[in-house]
mmCIF file of C-alpha atoms in Angstrom:
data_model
loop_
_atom_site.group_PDB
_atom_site.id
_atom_site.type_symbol
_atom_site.label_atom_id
_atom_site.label_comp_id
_atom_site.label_asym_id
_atom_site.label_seq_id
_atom_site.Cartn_x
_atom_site.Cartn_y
_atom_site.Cartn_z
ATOM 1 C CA UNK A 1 -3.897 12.634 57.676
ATOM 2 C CA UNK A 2 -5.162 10.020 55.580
ATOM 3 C CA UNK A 3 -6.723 10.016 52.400
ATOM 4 C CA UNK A 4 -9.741 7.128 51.671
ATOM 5 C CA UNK A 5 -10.852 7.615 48.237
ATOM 6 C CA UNK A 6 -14.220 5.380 47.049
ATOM 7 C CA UNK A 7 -14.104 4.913 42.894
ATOM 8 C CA UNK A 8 -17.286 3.881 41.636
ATOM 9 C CA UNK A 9 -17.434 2.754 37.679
ATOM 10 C CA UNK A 10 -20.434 2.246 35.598
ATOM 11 C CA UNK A 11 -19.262 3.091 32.257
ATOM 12 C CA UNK A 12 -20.433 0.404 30.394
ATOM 13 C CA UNK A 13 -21.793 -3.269 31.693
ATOM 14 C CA UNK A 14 -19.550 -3.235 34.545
ATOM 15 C CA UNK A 15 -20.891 -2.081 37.990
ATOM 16 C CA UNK A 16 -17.603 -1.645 40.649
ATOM 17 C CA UNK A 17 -16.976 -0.090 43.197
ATOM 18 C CA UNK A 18 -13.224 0.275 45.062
ATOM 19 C CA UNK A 19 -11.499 1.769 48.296
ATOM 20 C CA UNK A 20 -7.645 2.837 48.302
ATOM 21 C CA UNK A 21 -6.364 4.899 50.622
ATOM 22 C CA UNK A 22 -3.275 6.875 50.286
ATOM 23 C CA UNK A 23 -2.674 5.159 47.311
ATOM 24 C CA UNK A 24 -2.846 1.500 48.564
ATOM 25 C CA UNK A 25 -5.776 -0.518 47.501
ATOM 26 C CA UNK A 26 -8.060 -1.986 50.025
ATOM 27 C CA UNK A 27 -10.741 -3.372 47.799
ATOM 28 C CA UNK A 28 -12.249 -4.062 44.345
ATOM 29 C CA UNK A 29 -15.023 -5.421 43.834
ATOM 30 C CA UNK A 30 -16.913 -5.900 40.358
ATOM 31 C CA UNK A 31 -20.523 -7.220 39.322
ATOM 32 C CA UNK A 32 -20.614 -7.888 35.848
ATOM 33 C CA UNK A 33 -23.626 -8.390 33.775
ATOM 34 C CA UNK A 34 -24.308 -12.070 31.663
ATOM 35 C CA UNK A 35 -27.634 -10.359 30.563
ATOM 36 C CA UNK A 36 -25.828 -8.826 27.487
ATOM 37 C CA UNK A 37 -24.094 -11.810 26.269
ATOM 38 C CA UNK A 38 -27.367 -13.467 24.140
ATOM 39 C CA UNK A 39 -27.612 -10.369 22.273
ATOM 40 C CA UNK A 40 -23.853 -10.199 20.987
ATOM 41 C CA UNK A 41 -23.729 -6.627 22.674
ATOM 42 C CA UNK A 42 -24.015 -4.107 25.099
ATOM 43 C CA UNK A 43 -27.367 -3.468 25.469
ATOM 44 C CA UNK A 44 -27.545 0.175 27.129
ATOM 45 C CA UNK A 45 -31.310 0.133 28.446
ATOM 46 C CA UNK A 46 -30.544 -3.451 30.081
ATOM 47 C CA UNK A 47 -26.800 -1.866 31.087
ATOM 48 C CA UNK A 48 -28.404 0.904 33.286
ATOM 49 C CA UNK A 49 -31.279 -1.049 34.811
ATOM 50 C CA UNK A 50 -28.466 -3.633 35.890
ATOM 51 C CA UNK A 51 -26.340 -0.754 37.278
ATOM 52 C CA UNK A 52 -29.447 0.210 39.540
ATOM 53 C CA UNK A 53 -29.546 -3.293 41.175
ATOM 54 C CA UNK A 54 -25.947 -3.650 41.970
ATOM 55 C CA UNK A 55 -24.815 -0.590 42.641
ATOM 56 C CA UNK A 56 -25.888 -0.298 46.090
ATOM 57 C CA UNK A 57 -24.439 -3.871 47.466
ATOM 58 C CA UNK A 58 -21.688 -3.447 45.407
ATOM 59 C CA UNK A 59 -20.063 -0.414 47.388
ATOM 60 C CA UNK A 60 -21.284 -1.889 50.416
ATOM 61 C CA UNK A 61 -19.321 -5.107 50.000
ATOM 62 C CA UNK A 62 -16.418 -3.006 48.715
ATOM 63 C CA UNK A 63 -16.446 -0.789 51.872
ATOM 64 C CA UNK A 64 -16.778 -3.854 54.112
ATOM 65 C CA UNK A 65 -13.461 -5.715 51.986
ATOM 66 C CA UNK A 66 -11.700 -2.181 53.032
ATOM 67 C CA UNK A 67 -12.023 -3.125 56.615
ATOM 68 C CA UNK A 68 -13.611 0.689 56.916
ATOM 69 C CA UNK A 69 -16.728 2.652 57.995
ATOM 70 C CA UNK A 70 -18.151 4.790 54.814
ATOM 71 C CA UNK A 71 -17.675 7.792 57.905
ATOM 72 C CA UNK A 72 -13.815 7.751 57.257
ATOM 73 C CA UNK A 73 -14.307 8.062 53.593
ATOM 74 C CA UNK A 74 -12.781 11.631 52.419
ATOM 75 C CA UNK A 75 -13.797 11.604 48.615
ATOM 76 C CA UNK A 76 -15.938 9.777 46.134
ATOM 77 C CA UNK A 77 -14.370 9.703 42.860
ATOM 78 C CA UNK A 78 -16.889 8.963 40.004
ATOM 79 C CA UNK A 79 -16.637 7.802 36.224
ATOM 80 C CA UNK A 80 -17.958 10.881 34.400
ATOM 81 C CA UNK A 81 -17.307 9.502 31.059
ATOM 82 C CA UNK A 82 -16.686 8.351 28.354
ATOM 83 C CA UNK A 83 -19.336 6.074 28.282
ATOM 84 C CA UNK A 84 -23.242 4.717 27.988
ATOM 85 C CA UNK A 85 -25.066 7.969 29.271
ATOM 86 C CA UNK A 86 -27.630 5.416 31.411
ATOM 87 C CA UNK A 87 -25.035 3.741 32.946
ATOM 88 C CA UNK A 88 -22.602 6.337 33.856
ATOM 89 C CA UNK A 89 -26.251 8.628 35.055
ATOM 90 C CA UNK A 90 -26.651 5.975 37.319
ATOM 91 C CA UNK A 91 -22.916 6.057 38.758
ATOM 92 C CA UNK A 92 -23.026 9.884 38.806
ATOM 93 C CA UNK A 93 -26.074 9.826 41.088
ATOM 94 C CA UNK A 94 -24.873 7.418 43.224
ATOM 95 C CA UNK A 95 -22.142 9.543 43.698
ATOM 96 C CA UNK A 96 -23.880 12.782 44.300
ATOM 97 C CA UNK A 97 -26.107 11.139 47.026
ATOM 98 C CA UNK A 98 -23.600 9.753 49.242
ATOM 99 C CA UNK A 99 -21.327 12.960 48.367
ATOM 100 C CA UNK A 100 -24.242 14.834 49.741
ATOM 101 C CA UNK A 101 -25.297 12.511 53.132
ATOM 102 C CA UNK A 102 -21.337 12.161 54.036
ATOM 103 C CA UNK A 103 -20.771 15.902 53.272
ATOM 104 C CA UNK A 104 -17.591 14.763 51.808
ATOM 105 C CA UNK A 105 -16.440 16.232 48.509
ATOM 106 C CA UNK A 106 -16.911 14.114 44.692
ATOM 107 C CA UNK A 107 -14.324 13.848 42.122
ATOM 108 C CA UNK A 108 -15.193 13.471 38.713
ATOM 109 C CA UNK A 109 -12.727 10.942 36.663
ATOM 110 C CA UNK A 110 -11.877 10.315 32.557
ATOM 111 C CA UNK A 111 -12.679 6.917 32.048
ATOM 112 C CA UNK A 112 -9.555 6.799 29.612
ATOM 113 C CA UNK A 113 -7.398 8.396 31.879
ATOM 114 C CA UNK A 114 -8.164 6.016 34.487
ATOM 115 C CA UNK A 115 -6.965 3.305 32.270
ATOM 116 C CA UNK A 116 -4.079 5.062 31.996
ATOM 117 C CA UNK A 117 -3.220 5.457 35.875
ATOM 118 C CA UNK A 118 -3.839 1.766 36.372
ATOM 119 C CA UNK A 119 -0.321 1.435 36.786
ATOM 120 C CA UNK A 120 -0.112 3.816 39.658
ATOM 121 C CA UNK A 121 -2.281 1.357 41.924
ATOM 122 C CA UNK A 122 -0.425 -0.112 44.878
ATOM 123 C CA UNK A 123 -1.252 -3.215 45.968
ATOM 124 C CA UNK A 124 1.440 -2.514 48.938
ATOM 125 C CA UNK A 125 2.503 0.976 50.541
ATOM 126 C CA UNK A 126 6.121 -0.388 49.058
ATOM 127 C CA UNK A 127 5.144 -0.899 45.943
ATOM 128 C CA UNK A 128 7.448 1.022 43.352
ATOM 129 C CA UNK A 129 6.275 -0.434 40.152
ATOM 130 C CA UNK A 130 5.380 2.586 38.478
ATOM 131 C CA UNK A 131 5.810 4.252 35.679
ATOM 132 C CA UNK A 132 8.498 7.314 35.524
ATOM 133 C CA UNK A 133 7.734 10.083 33.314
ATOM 134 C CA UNK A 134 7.363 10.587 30.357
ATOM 135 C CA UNK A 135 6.447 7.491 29.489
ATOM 136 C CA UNK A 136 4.124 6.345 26.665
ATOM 137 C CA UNK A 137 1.090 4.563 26.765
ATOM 138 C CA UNK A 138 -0.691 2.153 24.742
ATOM 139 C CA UNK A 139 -4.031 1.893 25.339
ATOM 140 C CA UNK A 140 -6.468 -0.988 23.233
ATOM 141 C CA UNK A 141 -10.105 -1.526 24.569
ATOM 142 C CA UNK A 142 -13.058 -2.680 22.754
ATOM 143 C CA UNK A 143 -13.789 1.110 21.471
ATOM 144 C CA UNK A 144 -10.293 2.805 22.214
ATOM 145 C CA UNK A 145 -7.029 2.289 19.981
ATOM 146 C CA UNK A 146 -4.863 4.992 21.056
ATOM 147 C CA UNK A 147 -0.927 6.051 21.812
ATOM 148 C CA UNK A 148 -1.237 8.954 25.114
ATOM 149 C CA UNK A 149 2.234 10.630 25.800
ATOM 150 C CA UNK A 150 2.129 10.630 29.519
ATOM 151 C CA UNK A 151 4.545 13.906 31.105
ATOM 152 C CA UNK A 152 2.621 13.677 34.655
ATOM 153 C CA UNK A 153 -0.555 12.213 36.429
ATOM 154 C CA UNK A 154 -2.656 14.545 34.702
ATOM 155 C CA UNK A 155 -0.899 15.293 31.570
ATOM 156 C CA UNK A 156 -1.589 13.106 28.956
ATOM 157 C CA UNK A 157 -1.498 13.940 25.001
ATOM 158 C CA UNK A 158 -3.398 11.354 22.606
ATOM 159 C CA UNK A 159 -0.211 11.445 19.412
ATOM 160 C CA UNK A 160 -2.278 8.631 17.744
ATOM 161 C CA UNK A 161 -5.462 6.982 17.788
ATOM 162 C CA UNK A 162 -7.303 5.323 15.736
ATOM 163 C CA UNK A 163 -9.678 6.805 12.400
ATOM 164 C CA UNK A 164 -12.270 3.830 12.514
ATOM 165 C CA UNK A 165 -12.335 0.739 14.536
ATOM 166 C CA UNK A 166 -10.683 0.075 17.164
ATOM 167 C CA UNK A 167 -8.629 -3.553 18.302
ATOM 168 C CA UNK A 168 -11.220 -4.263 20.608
ATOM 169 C CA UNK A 169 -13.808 -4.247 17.670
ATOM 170 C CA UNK A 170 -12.070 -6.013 15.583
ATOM 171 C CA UNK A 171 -11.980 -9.003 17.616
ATOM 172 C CA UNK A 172 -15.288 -8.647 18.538
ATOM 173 C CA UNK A 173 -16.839 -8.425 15.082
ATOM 174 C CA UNK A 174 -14.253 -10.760 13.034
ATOM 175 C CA UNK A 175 -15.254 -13.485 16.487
ATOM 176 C CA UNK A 176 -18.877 -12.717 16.075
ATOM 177 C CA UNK A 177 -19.268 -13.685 12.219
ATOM 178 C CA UNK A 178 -17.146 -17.276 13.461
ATOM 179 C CA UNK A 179 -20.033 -17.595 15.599
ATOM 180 C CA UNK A 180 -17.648 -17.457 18.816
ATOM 181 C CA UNK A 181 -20.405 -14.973 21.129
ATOM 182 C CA UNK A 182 -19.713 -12.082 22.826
ATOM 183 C CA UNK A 183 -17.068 -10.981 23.779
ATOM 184 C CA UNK A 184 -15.244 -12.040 21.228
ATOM 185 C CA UNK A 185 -10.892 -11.104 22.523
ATOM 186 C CA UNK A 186 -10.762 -13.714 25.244
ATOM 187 C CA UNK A 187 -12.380 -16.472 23.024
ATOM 188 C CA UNK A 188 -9.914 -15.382 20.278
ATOM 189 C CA UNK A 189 -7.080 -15.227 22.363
ATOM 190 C CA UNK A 190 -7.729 -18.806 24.071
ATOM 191 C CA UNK A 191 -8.072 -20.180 20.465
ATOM 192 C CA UNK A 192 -5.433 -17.959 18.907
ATOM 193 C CA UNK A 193 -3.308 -19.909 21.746
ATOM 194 C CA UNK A 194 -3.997 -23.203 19.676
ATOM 195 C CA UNK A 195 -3.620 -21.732 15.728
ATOM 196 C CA UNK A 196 -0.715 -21.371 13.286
ATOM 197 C CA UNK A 197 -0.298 -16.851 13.283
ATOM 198 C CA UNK A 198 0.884 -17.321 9.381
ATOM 199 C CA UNK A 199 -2.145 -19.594 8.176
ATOM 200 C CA UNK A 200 -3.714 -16.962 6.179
ATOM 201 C CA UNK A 201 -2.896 -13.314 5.740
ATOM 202 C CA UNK A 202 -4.811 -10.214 5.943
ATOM 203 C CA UNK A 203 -4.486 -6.879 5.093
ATOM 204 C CA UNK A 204 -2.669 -4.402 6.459
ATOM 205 C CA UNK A 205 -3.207 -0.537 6.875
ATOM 206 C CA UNK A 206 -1.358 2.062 5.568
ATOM 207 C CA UNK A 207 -1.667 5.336 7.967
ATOM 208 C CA UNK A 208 0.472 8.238 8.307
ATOM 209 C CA UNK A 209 2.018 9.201 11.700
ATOM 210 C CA UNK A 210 1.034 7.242 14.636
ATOM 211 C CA UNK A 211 -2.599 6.783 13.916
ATOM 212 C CA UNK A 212 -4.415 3.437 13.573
ATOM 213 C CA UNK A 213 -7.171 1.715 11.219
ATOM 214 C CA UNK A 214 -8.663 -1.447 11.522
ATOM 215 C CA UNK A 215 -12.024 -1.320 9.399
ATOM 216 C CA UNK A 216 -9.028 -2.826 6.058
ATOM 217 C CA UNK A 217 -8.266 -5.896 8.446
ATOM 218 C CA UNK A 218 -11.976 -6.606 9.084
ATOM 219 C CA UNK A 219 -12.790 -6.878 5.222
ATOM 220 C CA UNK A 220 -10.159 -8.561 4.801
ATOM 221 C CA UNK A 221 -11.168 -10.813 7.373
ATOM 222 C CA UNK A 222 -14.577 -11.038 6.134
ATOM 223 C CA UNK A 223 -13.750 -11.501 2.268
ATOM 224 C CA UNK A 224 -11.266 -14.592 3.053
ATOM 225 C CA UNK A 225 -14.361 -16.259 5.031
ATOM 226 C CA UNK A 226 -16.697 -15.468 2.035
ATOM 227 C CA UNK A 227 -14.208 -17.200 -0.265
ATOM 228 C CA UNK A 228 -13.579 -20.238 1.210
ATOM 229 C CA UNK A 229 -16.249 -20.959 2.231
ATOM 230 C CA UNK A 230 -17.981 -20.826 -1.623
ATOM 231 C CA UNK A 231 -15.821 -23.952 -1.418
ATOM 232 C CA UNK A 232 -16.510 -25.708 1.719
ATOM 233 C CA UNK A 233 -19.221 -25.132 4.026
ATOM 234 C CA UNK A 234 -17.212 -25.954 6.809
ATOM 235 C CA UNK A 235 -14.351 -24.052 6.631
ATOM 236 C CA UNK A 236 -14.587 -21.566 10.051
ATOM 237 C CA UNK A 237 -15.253 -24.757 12.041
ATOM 238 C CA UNK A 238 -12.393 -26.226 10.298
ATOM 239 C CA UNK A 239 -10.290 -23.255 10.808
ATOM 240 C CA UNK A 240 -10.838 -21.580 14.017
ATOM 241 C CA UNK A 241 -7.924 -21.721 15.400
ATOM 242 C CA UNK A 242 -5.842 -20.542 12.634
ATOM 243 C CA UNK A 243 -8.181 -18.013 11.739
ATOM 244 C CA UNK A 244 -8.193 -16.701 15.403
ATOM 245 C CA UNK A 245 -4.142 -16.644 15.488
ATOM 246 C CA UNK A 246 -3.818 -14.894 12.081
ATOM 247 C CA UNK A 247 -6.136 -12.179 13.120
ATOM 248 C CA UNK A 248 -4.639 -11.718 16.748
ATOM 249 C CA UNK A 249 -0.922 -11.963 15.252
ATOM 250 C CA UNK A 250 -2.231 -9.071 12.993
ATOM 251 C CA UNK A 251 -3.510 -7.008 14.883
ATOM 252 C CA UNK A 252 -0.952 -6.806 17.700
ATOM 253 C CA UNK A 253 1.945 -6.032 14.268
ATOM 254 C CA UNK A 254 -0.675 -2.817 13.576
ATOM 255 C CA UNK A 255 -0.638 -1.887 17.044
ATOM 256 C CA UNK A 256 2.896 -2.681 17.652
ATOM 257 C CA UNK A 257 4.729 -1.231 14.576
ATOM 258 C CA UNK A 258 3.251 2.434 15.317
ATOM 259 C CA UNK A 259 3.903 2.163 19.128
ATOM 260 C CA UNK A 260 7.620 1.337 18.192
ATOM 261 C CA UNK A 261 7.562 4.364 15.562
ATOM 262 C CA UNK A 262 6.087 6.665 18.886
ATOM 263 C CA UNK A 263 9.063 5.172 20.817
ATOM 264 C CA UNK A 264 11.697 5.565 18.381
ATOM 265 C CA UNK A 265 10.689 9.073 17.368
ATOM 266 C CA UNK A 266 10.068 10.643 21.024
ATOM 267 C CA UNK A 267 12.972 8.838 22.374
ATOM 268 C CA UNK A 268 11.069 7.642 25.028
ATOM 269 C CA UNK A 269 11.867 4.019 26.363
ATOM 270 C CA UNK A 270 9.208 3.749 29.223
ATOM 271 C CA UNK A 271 6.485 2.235 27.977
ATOM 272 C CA UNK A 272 3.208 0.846 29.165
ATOM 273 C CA UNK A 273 -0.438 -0.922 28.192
ATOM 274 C CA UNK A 274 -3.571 -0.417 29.462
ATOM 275 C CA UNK A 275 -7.186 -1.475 28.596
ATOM 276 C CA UNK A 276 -9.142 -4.558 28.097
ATOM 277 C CA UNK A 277 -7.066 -5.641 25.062
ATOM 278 C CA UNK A 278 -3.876 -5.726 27.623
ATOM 279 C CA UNK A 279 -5.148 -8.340 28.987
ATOM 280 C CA UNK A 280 -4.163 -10.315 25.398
ATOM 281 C CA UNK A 281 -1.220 -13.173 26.088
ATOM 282 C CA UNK A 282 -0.027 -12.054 22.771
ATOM 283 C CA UNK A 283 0.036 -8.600 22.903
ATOM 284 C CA UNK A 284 2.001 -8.929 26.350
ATOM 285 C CA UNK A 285 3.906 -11.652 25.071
ATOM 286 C CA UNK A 286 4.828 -9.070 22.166
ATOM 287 C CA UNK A 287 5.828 -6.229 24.747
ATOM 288 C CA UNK A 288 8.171 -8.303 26.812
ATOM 289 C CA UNK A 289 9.700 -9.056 23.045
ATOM 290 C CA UNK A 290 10.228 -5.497 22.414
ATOM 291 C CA UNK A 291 11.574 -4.619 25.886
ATOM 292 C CA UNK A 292 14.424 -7.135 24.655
ATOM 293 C CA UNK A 293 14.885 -6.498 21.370
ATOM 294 C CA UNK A 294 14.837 -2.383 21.990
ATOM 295 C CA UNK A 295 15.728 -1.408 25.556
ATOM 296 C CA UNK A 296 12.193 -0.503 26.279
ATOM 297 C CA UNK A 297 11.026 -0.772 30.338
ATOM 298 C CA UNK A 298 7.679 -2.002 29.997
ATOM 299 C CA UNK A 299 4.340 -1.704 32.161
ATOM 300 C CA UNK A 300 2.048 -4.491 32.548
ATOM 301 C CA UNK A 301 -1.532 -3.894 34.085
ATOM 302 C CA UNK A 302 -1.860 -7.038 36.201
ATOM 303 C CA UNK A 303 -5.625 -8.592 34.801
ATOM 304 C CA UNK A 304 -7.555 -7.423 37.665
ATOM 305 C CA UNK A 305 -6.819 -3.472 36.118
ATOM 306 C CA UNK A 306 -7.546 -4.309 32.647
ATOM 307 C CA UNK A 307 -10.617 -4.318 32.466
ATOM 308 C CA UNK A 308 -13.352 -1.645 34.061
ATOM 309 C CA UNK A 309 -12.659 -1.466 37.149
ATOM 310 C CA UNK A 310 -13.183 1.226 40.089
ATOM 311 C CA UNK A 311 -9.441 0.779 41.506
ATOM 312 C CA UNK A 312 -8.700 2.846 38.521
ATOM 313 C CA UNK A 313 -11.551 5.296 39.022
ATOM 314 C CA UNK A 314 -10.267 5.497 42.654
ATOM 315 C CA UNK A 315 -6.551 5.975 42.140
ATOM 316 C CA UNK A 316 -7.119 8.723 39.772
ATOM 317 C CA UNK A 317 -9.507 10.078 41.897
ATOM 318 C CA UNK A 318 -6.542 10.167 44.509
ATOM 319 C CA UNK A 319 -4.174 12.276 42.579
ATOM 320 C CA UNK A 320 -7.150 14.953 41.574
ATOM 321 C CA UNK A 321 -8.227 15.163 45.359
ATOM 322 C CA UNK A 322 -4.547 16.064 46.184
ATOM 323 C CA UNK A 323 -4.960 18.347 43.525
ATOM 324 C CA UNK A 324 -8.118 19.709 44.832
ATOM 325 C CA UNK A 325 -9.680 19.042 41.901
ATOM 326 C CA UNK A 326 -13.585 18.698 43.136
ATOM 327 C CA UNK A 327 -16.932 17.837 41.029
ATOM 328 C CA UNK A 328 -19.573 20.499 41.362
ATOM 329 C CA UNK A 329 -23.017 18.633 42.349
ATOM 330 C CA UNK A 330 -24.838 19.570 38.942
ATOM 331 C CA UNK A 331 -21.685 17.338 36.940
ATOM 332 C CA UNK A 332 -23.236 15.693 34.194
ATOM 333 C CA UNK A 333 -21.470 12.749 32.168
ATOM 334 C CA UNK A 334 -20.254 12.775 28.760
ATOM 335 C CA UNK A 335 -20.798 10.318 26.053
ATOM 336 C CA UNK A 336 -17.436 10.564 24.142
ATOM 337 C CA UNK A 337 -14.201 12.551 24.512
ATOM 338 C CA UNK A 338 -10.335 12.716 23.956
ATOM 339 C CA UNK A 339 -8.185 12.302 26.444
#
């Protein structure tokens, strides 16, 4: 018998909802919200009160892409967190209402594992373009900087994350000081594209083990704008796109060197990226550069999965229904968590 799994997201500023069944994806569909983008930010209050408008047509639409009535649903898997508590409220009772009218069970998902079990999304019921395990996983969003040892679909061990920023945020803030807006990767990326990566240097961190820091490479950032431009006025305008590739070609060395150390040290050669970040030309042009150089078989989210996205709420939802792994109907989301 089949198994039709609806994922509904709402972590953050992203309302989606998705449909795969036995595996296979029949639909995505994602609302995102402009509102936030004048205010350089995430605005939580504005987040949830977006959610609450598009929540409803959103599943609709994404139950009428799947070619299926919500009757031959079997689960509803739900972000329970991490996230903005009045965004993922409004996903959680969502959830628990249909849950409750379909008399169909909920499962509750890790917003970070989901990331993580992108790569087990089929597209196509022959689709074999996943991961075997162990494998390790890099995964770079605009709050997460981690390295998850992966041993099965719902074993995963964090072995490095980062102590203070994450890569995300260092786009983000070094773009929003260059007056670039909000969000601030793709705009450095696209420029970064244009820039010379060894126009200016920038510091470097210096962390034991397999854990990250990028709080060093933002004041670095921030004291070589201050200096120059004592001297000329117009020196980010000037700059921009050498600015934008020194900072992207630094970040993805921090991220890469400790990811090769995991590698190296576990002996494990499968390796994957997942998160908004992944969805940086560099940092994928930088994995396909270590699969040569070291042997490594690497996993690449395709953009659709990078971002959030309720495929990924779904899929993992998939693998914890076969598990039966249900949500209780008081579940209650969580703010912030390791994997």
């Amino acid at each position: 018998m089949s198994v039709t799994i609806l994922g509904i997201e709402s972590s953050c500023d992203d309302t989606s909802a998705a449909v795969i069944r036995d595996g296979v994806l029949l639909s995505n569909v994602i609302a995102s919200q402009a509102v936030h983008e004048s205010y350089g930010g995430v605005v939580p209050e504005l987040a949830s009160r977006a959610h609450q408008q598009n929540i409803i047509p959103v599943v609709a639409e994404a139950i009428k892409q799947a070619g299926i009535d919500q009757s031959e649903l079997t689960a509803i898997a739900f972000t329970k967190g991490p996230g903005l508590m009045g965004s993922l409220l409004v996903g959680i009772s969502f959830a628990k209402g249909l849950s409750a009218s379909l008399n169909i069970p909920m499962v509750d998902v890790n917003h970070l594992q989901a990331h993580v079990l992108a790569h087990f999304i089929k597209e196509k019921p022959e689709d074999d373009h996943q991961p075997s395990f162990p494998f390790l996983c890099l995964l770079v969003s605009g709050g997460n900087s981690q390295i998850i040892q992966v041993t099965s679909h719902d074993q995963m061990e964090v072995i490095g994350q980062t102590i203070d920023d994450a890569a995300g945020e260092a786009f983000d803030k070094c773009a929003k000081v260059m007056g670039l807006g909000y969000p601030g990767g793709p705009v450095v990326n696209r420029l970064a594209n244009e820039g010379n990566p060894k126009a200016f240097a920038f510091s470097k961190p210096s962390i034991p083990g397999y854990n990250y820091s990028f709080s060093g490479l933002k004041t670095s950032f921030l004291y070589t704008l201050r200096d120059h431009l004592k001297e000329d006025p117009d020196f980010i305008e000037k700059n921009k796109a050498d600015l934008c590739a020194s900072l992207q070609a630094t970040v993805i060395d921090i991220l890469m060197n400790k990811l090769r150390k995991a590698a190296k040290e576990t002996s494990i050669k499968e390796v994957a990226v997942a998160g908004g970040v992944s969805a940086n030309t560099g940092l994928r042009d930088a994995f396909h550069d270590h699969a040569k150089r070291y042997g490594w078989k690497i996993h690449i989210p395709p953009f659709a999965y990078t971002t959030d996205n309720a495929a990924m709420v779904a899929i993992t939802g998939y693998y914890k229904y076969l598990r039966k792994e249900f949500s209780p109907m008081d579940a209650v989301p969580f703010s912030r968590v390791e994997i």
